[in-house]
mmCIF file of C-alpha atoms in Angstrom:
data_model
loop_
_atom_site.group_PDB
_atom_site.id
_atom_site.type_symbol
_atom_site.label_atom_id
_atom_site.label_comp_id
_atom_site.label_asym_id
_atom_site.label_seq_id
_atom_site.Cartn_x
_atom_site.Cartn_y
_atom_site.Cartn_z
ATOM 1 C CA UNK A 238 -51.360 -61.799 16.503
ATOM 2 C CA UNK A 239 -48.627 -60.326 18.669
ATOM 3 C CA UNK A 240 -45.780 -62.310 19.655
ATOM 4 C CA UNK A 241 -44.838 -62.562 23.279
ATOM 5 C CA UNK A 242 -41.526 -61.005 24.992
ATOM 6 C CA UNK A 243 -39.550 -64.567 24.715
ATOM 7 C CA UNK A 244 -39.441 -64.102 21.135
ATOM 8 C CA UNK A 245 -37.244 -61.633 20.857
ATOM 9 C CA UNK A 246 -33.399 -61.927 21.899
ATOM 10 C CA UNK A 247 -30.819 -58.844 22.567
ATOM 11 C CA UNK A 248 -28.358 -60.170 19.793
ATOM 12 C CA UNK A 249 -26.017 -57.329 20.326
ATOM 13 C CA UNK A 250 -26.505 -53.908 22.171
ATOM 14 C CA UNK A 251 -27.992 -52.179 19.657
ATOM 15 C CA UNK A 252 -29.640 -54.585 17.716
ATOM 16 C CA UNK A 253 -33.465 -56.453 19.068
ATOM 17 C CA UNK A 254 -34.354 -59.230 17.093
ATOM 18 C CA UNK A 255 -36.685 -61.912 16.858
ATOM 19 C CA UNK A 256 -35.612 -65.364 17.194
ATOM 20 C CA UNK A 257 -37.415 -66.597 13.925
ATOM 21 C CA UNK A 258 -35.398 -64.927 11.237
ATOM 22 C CA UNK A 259 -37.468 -64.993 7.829
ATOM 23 C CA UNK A 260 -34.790 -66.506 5.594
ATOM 24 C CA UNK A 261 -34.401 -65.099 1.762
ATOM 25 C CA UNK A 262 -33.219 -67.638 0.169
ATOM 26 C CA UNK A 263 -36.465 -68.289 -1.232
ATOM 27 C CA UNK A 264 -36.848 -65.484 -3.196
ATOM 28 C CA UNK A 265 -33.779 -66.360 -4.960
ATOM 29 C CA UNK A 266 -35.530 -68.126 -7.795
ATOM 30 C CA UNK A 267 -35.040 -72.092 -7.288
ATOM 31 C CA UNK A 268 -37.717 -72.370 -5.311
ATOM 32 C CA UNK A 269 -40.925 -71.107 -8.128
ATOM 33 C CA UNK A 270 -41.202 -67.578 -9.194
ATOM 34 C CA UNK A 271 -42.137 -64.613 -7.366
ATOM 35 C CA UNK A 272 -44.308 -61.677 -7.513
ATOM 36 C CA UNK A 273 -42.636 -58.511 -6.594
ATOM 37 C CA UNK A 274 -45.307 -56.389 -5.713
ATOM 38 C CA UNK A 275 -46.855 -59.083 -3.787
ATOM 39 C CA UNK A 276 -43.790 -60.097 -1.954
ATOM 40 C CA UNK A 277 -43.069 -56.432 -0.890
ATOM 41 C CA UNK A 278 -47.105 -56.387 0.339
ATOM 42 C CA UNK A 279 -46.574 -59.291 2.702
ATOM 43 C CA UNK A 280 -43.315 -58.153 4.289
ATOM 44 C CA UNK A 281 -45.333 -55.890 6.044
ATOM 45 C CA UNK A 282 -47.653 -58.924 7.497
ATOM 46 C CA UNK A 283 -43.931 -60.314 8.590
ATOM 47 C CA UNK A 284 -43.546 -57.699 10.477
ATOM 48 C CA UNK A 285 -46.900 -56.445 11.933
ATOM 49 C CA UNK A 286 -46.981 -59.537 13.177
ATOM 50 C CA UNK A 287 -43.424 -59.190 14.800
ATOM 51 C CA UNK A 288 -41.025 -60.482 12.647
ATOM 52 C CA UNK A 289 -39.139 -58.206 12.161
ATOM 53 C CA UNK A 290 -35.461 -59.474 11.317
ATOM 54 C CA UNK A 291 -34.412 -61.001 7.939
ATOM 55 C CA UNK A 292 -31.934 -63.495 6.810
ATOM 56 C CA UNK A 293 -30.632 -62.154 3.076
ATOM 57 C CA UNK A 294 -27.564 -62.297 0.825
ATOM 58 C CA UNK A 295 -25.938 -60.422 -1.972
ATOM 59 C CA UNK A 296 -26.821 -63.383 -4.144
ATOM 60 C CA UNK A 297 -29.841 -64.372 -3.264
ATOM 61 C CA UNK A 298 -31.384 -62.778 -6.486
ATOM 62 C CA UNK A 299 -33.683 -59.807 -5.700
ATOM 63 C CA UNK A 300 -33.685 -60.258 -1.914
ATOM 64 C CA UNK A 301 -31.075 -57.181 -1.605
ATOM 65 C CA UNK A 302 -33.426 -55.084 -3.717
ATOM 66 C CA UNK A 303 -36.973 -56.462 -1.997
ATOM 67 C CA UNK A 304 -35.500 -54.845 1.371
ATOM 68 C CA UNK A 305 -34.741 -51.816 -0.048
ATOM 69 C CA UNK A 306 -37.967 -51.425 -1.726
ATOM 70 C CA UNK A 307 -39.401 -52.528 1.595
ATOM 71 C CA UNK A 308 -37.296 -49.887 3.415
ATOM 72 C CA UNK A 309 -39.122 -47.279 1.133
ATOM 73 C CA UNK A 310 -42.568 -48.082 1.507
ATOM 74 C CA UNK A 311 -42.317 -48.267 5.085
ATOM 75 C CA UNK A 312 -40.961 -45.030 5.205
ATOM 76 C CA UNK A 313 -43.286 -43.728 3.037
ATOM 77 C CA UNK A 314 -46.464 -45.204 4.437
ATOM 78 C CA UNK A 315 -45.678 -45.247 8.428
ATOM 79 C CA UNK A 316 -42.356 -42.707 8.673
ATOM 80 C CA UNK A 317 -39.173 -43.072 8.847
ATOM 81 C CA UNK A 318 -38.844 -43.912 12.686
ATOM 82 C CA UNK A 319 -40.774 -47.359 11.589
ATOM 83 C CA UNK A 320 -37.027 -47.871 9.816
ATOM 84 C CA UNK A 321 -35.758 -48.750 13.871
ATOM 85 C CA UNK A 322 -38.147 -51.834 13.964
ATOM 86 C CA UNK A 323 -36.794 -54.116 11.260
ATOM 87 C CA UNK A 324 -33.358 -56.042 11.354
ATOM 88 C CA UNK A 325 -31.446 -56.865 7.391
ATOM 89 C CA UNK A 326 -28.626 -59.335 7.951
ATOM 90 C CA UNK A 327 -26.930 -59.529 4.663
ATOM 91 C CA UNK A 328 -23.967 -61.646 3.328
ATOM 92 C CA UNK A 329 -20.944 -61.524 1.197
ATOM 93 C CA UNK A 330 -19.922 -64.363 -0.912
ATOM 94 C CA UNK A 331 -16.994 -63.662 -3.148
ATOM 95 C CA UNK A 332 -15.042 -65.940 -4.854
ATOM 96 C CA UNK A 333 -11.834 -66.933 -3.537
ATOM 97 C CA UNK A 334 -8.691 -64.684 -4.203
ATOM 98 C CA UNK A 335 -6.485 -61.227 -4.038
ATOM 99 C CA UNK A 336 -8.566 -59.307 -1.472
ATOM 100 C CA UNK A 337 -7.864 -55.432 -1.743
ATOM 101 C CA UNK A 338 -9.601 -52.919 -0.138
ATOM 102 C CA UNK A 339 -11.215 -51.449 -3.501
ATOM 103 C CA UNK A 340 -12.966 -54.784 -4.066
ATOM 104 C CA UNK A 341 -13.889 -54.833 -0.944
ATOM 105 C CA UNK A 342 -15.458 -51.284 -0.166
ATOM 106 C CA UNK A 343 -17.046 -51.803 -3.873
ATOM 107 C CA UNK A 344 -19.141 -54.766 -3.142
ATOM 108 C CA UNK A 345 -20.273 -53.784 0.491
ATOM 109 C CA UNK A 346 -21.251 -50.493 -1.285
ATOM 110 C CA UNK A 347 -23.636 -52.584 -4.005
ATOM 111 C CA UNK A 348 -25.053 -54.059 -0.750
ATOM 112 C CA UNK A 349 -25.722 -50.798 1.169
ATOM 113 C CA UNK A 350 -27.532 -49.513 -2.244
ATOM 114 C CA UNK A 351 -29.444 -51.990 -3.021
ATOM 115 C CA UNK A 352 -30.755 -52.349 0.387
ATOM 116 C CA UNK A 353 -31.286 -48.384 0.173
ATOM 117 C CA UNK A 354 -29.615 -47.892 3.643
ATOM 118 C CA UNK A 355 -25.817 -46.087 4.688
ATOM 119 C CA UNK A 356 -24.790 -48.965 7.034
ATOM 120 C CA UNK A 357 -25.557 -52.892 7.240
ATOM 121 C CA UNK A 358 -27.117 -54.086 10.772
ATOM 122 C CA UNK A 359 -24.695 -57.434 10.076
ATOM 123 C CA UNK A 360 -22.629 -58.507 6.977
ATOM 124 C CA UNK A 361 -21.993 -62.259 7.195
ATOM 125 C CA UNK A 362 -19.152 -63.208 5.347
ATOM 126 C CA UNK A 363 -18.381 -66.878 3.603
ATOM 127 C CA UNK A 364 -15.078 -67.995 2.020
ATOM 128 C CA UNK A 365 -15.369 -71.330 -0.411
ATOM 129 C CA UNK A 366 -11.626 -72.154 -0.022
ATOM 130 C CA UNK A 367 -9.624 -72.004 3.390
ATOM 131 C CA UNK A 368 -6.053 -72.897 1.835
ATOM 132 C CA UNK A 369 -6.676 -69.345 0.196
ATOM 133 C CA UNK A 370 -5.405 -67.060 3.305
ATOM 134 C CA UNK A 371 -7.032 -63.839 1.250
ATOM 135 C CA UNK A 372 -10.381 -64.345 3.820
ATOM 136 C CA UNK A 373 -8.128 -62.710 6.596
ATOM 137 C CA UNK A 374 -7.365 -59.738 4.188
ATOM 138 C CA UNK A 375 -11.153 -59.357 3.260
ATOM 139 C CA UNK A 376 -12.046 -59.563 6.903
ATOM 140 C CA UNK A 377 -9.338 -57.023 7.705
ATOM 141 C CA UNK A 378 -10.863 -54.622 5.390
ATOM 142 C CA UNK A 379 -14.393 -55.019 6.402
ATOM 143 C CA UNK A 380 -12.981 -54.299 9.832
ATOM 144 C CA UNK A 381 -11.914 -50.953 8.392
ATOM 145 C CA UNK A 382 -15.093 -50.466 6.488
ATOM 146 C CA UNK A 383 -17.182 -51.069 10.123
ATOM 147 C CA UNK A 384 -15.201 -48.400 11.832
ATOM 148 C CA UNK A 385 -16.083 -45.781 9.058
ATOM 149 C CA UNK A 386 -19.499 -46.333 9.779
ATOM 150 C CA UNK A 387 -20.601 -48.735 6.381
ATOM 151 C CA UNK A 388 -21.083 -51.937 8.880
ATOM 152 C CA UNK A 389 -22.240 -52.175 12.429
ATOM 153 C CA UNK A 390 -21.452 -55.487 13.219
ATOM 154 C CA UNK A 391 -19.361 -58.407 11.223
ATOM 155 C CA UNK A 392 -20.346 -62.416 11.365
ATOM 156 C CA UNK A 393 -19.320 -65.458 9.273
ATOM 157 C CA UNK A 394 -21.766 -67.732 7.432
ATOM 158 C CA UNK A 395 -20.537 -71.914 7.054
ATOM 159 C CA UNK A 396 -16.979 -71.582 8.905
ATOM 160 C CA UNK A 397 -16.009 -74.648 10.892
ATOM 161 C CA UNK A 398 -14.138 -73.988 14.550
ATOM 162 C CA UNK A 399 -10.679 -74.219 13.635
ATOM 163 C CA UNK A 400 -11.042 -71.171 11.356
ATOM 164 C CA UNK A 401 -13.273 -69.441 13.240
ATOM 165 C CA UNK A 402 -10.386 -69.383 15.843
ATOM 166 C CA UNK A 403 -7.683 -68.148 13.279
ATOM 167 C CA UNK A 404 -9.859 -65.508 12.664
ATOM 168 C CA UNK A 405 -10.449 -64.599 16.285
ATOM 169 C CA UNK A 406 -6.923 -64.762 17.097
ATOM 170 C CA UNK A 407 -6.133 -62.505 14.315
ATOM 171 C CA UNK A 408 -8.377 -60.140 16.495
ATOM 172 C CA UNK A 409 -11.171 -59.532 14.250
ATOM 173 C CA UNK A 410 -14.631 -58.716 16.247
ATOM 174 C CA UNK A 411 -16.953 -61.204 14.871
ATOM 175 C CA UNK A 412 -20.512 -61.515 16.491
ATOM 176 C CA UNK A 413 -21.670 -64.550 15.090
ATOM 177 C CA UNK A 414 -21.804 -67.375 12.861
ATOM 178 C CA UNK A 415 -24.556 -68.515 10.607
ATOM 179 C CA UNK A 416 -24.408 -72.540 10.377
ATOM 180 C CA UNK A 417 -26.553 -75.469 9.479
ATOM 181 C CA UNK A 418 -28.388 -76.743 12.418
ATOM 182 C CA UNK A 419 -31.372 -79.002 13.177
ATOM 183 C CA UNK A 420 -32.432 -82.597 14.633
ATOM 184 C CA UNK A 421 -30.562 -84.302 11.676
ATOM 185 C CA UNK A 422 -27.568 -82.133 11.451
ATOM 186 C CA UNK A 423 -26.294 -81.564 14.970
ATOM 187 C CA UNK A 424 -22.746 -80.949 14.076
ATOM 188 C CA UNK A 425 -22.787 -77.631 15.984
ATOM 189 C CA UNK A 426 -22.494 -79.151 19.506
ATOM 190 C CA UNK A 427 -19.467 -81.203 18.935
ATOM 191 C CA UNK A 428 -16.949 -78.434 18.867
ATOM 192 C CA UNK A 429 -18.807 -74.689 18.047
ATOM 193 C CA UNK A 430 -20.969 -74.032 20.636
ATOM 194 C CA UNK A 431 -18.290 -74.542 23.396
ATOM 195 C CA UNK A 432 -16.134 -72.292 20.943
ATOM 196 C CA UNK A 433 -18.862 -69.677 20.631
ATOM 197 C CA UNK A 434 -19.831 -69.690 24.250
ATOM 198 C CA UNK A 435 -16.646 -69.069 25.377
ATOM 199 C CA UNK A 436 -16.112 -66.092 23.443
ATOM 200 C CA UNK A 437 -19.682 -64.562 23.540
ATOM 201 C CA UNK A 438 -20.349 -65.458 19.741
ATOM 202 C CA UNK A 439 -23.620 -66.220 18.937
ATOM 203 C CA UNK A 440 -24.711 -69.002 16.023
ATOM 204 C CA UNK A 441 -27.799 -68.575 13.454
ATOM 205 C CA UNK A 442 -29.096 -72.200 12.610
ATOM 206 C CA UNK A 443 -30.164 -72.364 8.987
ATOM 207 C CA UNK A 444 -31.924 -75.903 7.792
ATOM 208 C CA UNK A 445 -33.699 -76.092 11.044
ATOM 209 C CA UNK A 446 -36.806 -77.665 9.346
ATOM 210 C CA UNK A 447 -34.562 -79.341 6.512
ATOM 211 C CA UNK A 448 -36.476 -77.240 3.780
ATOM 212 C CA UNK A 449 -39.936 -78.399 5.266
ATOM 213 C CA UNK A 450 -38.973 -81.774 5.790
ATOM 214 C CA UNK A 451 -39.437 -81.587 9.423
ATOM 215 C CA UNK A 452 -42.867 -81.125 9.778
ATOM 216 C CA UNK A 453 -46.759 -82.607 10.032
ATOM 217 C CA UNK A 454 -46.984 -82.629 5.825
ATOM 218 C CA UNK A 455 -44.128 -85.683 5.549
ATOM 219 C CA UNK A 456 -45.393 -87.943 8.927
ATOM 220 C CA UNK A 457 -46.301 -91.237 7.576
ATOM 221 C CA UNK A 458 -45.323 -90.492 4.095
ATOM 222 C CA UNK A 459 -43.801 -92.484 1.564
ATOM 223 C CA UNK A 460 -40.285 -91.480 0.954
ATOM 224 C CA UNK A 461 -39.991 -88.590 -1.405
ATOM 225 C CA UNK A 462 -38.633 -89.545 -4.890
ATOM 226 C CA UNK A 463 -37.889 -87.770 -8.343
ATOM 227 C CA UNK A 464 -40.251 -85.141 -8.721
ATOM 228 C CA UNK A 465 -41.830 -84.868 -5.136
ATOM 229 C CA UNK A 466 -38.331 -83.500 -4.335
ATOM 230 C CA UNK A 467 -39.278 -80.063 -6.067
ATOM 231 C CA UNK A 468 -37.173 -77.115 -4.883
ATOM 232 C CA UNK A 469 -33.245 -76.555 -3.915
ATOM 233 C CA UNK A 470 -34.073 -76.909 0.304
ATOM 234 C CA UNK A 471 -35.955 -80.538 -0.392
ATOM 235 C CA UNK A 472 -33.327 -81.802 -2.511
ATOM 236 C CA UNK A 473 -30.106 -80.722 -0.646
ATOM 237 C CA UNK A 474 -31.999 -81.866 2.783
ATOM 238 C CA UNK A 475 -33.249 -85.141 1.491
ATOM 239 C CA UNK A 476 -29.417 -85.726 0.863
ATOM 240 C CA UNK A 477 -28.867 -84.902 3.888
ATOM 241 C CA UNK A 478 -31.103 -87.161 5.799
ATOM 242 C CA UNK A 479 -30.197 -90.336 3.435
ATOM 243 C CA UNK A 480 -26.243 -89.809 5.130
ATOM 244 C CA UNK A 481 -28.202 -89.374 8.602
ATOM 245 C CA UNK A 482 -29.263 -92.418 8.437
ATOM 246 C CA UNK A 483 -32.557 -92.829 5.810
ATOM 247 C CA UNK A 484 -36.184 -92.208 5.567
ATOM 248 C CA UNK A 485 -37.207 -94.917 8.045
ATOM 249 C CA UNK A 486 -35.461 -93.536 10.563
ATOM 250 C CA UNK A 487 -36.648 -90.255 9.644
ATOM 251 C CA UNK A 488 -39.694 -91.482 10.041
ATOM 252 C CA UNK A 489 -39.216 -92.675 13.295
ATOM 253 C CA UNK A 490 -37.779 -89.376 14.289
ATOM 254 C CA UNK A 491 -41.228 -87.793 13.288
ATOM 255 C CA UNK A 492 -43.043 -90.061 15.221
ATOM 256 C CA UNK A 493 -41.856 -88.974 18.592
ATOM 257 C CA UNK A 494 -41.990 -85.085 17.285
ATOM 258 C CA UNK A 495 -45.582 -85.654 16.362
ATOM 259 C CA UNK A 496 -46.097 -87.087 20.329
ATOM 260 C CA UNK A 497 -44.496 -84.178 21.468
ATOM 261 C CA UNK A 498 -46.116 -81.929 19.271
ATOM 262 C CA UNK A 499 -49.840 -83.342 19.853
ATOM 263 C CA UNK A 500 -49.163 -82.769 23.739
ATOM 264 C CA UNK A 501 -48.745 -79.357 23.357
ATOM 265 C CA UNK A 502 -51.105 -78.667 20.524
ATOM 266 C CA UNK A 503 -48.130 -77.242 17.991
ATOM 267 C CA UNK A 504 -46.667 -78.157 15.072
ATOM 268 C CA UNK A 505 -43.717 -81.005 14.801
ATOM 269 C CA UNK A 506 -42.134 -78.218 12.814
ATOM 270 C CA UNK A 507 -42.987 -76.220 15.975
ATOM 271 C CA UNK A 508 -41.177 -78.707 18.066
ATOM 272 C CA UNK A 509 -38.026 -78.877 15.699
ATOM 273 C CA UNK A 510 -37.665 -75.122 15.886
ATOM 274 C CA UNK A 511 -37.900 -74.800 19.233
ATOM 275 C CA UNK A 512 -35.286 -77.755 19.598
ATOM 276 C CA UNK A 513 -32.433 -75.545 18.126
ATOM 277 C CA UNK A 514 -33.268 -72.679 19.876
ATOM 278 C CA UNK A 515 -33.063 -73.881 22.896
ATOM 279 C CA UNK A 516 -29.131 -74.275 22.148
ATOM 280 C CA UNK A 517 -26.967 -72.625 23.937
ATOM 281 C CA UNK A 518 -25.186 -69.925 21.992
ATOM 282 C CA UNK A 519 -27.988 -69.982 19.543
ATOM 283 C CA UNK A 520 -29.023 -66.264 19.034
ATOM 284 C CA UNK A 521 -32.304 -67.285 16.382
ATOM 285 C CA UNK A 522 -33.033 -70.062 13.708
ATOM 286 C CA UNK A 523 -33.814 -68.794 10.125
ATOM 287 C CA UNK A 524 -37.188 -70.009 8.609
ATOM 288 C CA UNK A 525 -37.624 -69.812 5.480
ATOM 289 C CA UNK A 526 -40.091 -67.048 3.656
ATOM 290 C CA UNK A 527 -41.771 -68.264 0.494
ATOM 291 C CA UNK A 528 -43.125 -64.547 0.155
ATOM 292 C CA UNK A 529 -46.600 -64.309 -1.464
ATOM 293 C CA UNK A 530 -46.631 -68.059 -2.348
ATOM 294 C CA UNK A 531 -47.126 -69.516 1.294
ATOM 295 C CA UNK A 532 -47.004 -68.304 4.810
ATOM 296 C CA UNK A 533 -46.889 -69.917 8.216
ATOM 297 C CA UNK A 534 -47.093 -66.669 10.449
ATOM 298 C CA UNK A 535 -49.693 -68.068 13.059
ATOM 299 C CA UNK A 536 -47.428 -71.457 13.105
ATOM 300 C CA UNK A 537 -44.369 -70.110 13.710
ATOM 301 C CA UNK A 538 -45.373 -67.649 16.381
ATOM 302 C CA UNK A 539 -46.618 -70.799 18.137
ATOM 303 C CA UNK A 540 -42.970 -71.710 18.707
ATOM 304 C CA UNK A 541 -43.213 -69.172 21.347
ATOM 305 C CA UNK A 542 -46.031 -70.702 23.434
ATOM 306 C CA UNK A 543 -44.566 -74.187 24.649
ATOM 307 C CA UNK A 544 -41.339 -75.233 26.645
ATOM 308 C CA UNK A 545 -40.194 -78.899 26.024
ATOM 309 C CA UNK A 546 -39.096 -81.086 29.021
ATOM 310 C CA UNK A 547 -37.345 -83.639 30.139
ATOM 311 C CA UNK A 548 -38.390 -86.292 28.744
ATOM 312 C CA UNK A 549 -39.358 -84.660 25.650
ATOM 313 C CA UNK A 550 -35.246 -84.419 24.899
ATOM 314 C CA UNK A 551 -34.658 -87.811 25.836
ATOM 315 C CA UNK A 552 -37.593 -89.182 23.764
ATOM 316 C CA UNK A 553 -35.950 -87.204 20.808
ATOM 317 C CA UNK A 554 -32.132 -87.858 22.074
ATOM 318 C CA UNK A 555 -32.948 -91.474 21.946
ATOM 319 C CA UNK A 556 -33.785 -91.312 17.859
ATOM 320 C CA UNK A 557 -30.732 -88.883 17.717
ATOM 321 C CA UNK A 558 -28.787 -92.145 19.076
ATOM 322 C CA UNK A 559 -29.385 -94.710 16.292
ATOM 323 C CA UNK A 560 -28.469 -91.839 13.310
ATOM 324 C CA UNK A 561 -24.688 -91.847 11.744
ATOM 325 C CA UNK A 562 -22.053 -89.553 12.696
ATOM 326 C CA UNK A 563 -22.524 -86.133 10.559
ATOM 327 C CA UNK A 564 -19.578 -84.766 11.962
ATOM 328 C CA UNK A 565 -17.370 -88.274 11.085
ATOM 329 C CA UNK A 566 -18.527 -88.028 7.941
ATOM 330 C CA UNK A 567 -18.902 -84.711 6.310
ATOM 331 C CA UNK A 568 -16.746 -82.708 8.843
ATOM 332 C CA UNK A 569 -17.183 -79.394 11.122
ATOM 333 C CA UNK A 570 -19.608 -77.028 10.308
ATOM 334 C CA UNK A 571 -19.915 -75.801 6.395
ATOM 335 C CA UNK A 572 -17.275 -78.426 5.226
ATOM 336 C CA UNK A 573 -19.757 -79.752 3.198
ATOM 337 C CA UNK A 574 -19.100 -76.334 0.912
ATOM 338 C CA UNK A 575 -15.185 -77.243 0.623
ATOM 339 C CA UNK A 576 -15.088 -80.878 -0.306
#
C-alpha cells in the first residue's frame, strides 16, 4: 500500500506531513491496555505505509516515551536519515499559574527526552483557564526556547478565536491550532477558519469520527447505552451527539454518509474524514491509533481515493440543518474545557 501525492500537505516549510495524523491518545490507558513491544512493532506498519506524522502529548501516558523508543529502532534498524521521514507533534498542558522561564525550559526539556530528540517538530500548547493571563508568559518563553533551537514551530491545542487573537496580537508566531472538528461539531466555521485563513494558521481537527462513532459499525444500530459506551472517545462523543441533537438524528446523518459512501465504494468513516479535510484552513484530521489492538491502515488510506461533490455536501448539509446550535450552546472552540 502506498499512499498517493494528495495525502500529504506542506504544513510549514520544513515540515511534509500526511493529512491523517495517527492520534495518541489511545495509548494513554482509558481506552484497554497496551503492549509495548507490540505497539512500537506496528509504528513501523504506520509508517511504511505512509503515515508518517503523529498526534501526541506530554500526558498522554507512554506516548512521549513510545516515540522515542520508536526514534531508536528506526535508527537502529534503517539509519538515522530514516529519522527525516516521520513528523512528532507534541503538547504541553500545564496547570494554570506563575509561568517562569525555569518551569518552562524544564518541562519542554522532559518532552525533548522522552521523545529522545534535541528539538520538537511542533509543541501545541493548551491553557485550562483564560482569566489566568500567565498563558502569554508561557508562550513568551516558548518563543525564546524556539529561537535557541529546542522548538521548531509553536501551535495551540482547544483555544477559541478571541484568544487566539490576543495571542497573535501579542506577536507570538503560532502555526496552528488543534480543535475539535467533525459532521456533529462544526463550531470551527463560525468564527476560526476565517480567523486562521486570514493569518495563514492552519487547524488540526481532532473527533473527526467522534471516537468511531461515525462509521459503518453504528448504521442502523440501537443507541449505545451503559456498557456499549466502553472507552473515554465513545463516552465524551456520545455526549456530544445527544446536545447535537440525538441518536435518531444521528442516525439519519449516517444514512446519507452510507449513500455517499456505497457510491464510491469507501467507508462512511471514509466520507466523514474526508468531509473535514476538505476545510479550508484545515492542514490534517487526527485519527486515532489503537496500536497493536486494531488497525484501519487500508481504510484510511482510502480517504485519499474519492472527491465528494455537489450534491454529496448538500445531501449531508441538509442533516447538518435540522441539528442544534453547538456553537449557541457550548461556545467557540475548546470552551467546553473552561465551563
Amino acid at each position: 500500500m502506498k499512499l498517493p501525492v494528495s495525502s500529504r500537505s506542506q504544513f510549514t516549510p520544513d515540515l511534509n506531513i500526511c493529512r491523517i495524523l495517527n492520534g495518541m491518545w489511545q495509548v494513554s490507558g482509558a481506552h484497554g491496555r497496551i503492549d509495548r513491544k507490540a505497539a512500537i512493532a506496528t509504528m513501523f506498519d504506520y509508517v511504511d505505509a505512509g503515515f508518517t506524522t503523529w498526534d501526541l502529548a506530554d500526558h498522554y501516558g507512554p506516548a512521549e516515551d513510545f516515540i522515542g523508543e520508536f526514534r531508536r529502532q528506526l535508527v537502529a534498524t534503517r539509519g538515522k536519515e530514516a529519522l527525516s521521514n516521520i513528523q512528532a507533534f507534541t503538547k504541553w498542558v500545564p496547570r494554570p499559574g506563575k509561568m517562569t522561564r525555569k518551569l518552562v525550559e524544564d518541562n519542554i526539556n522532559i518532552s525533548l527526552k522522552r521523545m529522545d530528540v534535541d528539538c520538537l517538530d511542533l509543541l501545541q500548547f493548551h491553557w485550562w483557564e483564560y482569566s489566568d493571563k500567565n498563558y502569554l508568559d508561557a508562550l513568551k518563553y516558548m518563543s525564546e526556547l524556539q529561537a535557541e533551537g529546542k522548538i521548531k514551530h509553536l501551535a495551540l491545542t482547544n483555544f477559541d478565536t478571541e484568544h487566539l487573537k490576543i495571542i497573535f496580537d501579542a506577536g507570538i508566531k503560532i502555526v496552528s491550532n488543534q480543535v475539535q472538528f467533525s459532521l456533529v461539531d462544526r463550531r470551527p466555521e463560525v468564527n476560526m477558519i476565517q480567523f486562521c485563513e486570514q493569518y495563514d494558521i492552519k487547524l488540526f481537527a481532532y473527533g473527526t469520527l467522534c471516537g468511531g462513532l461515525l462509521s459503518d459499525k453504528y448504521w442502523g444500530r440501537p443507541e449505545p447505552r451503559g456498557g456499549d459506551v466502553s472507552t473515554v472517545s465513545l463516552r465524551k462523543y456520545k455526549n456530544m451527539v445527544d446536545a447535537w441533537g440525538g441518536w435518531n438524528l444521528f442516525q439519519e446523518l449516517l444514512n446519507v454518509l452510507k449513500e455517499i459512501a456505497d457510491k464510491y465504494g469507501v467507508s462512511i468513516s471514509n466520507v466523514a474524514v474526508r468531509y473535514i479535510l476538505d476545510k479550508p484552513a484545515v492542514a490534517g484530521a487526527i485519527v486515532g491509533a489503537r496500536l497493536s489492538i486494531s488497525e484501519h491502515l487500508e481504510e484510511n488510506a482510502k480517504v485519499f481515493g474519492f472527491t465528494l461533490d455537489s450534491k454529496d455536501y448538500e445531501q449531508i448539509n441538509a442533516v447538518s440543518g435540522k441539528s442544534r446550535n453547538l456553537y449557541e450552546l457550548i461556545g467557540d472552540c475548546g470552551d467546553e474545557y473552561r465551563r
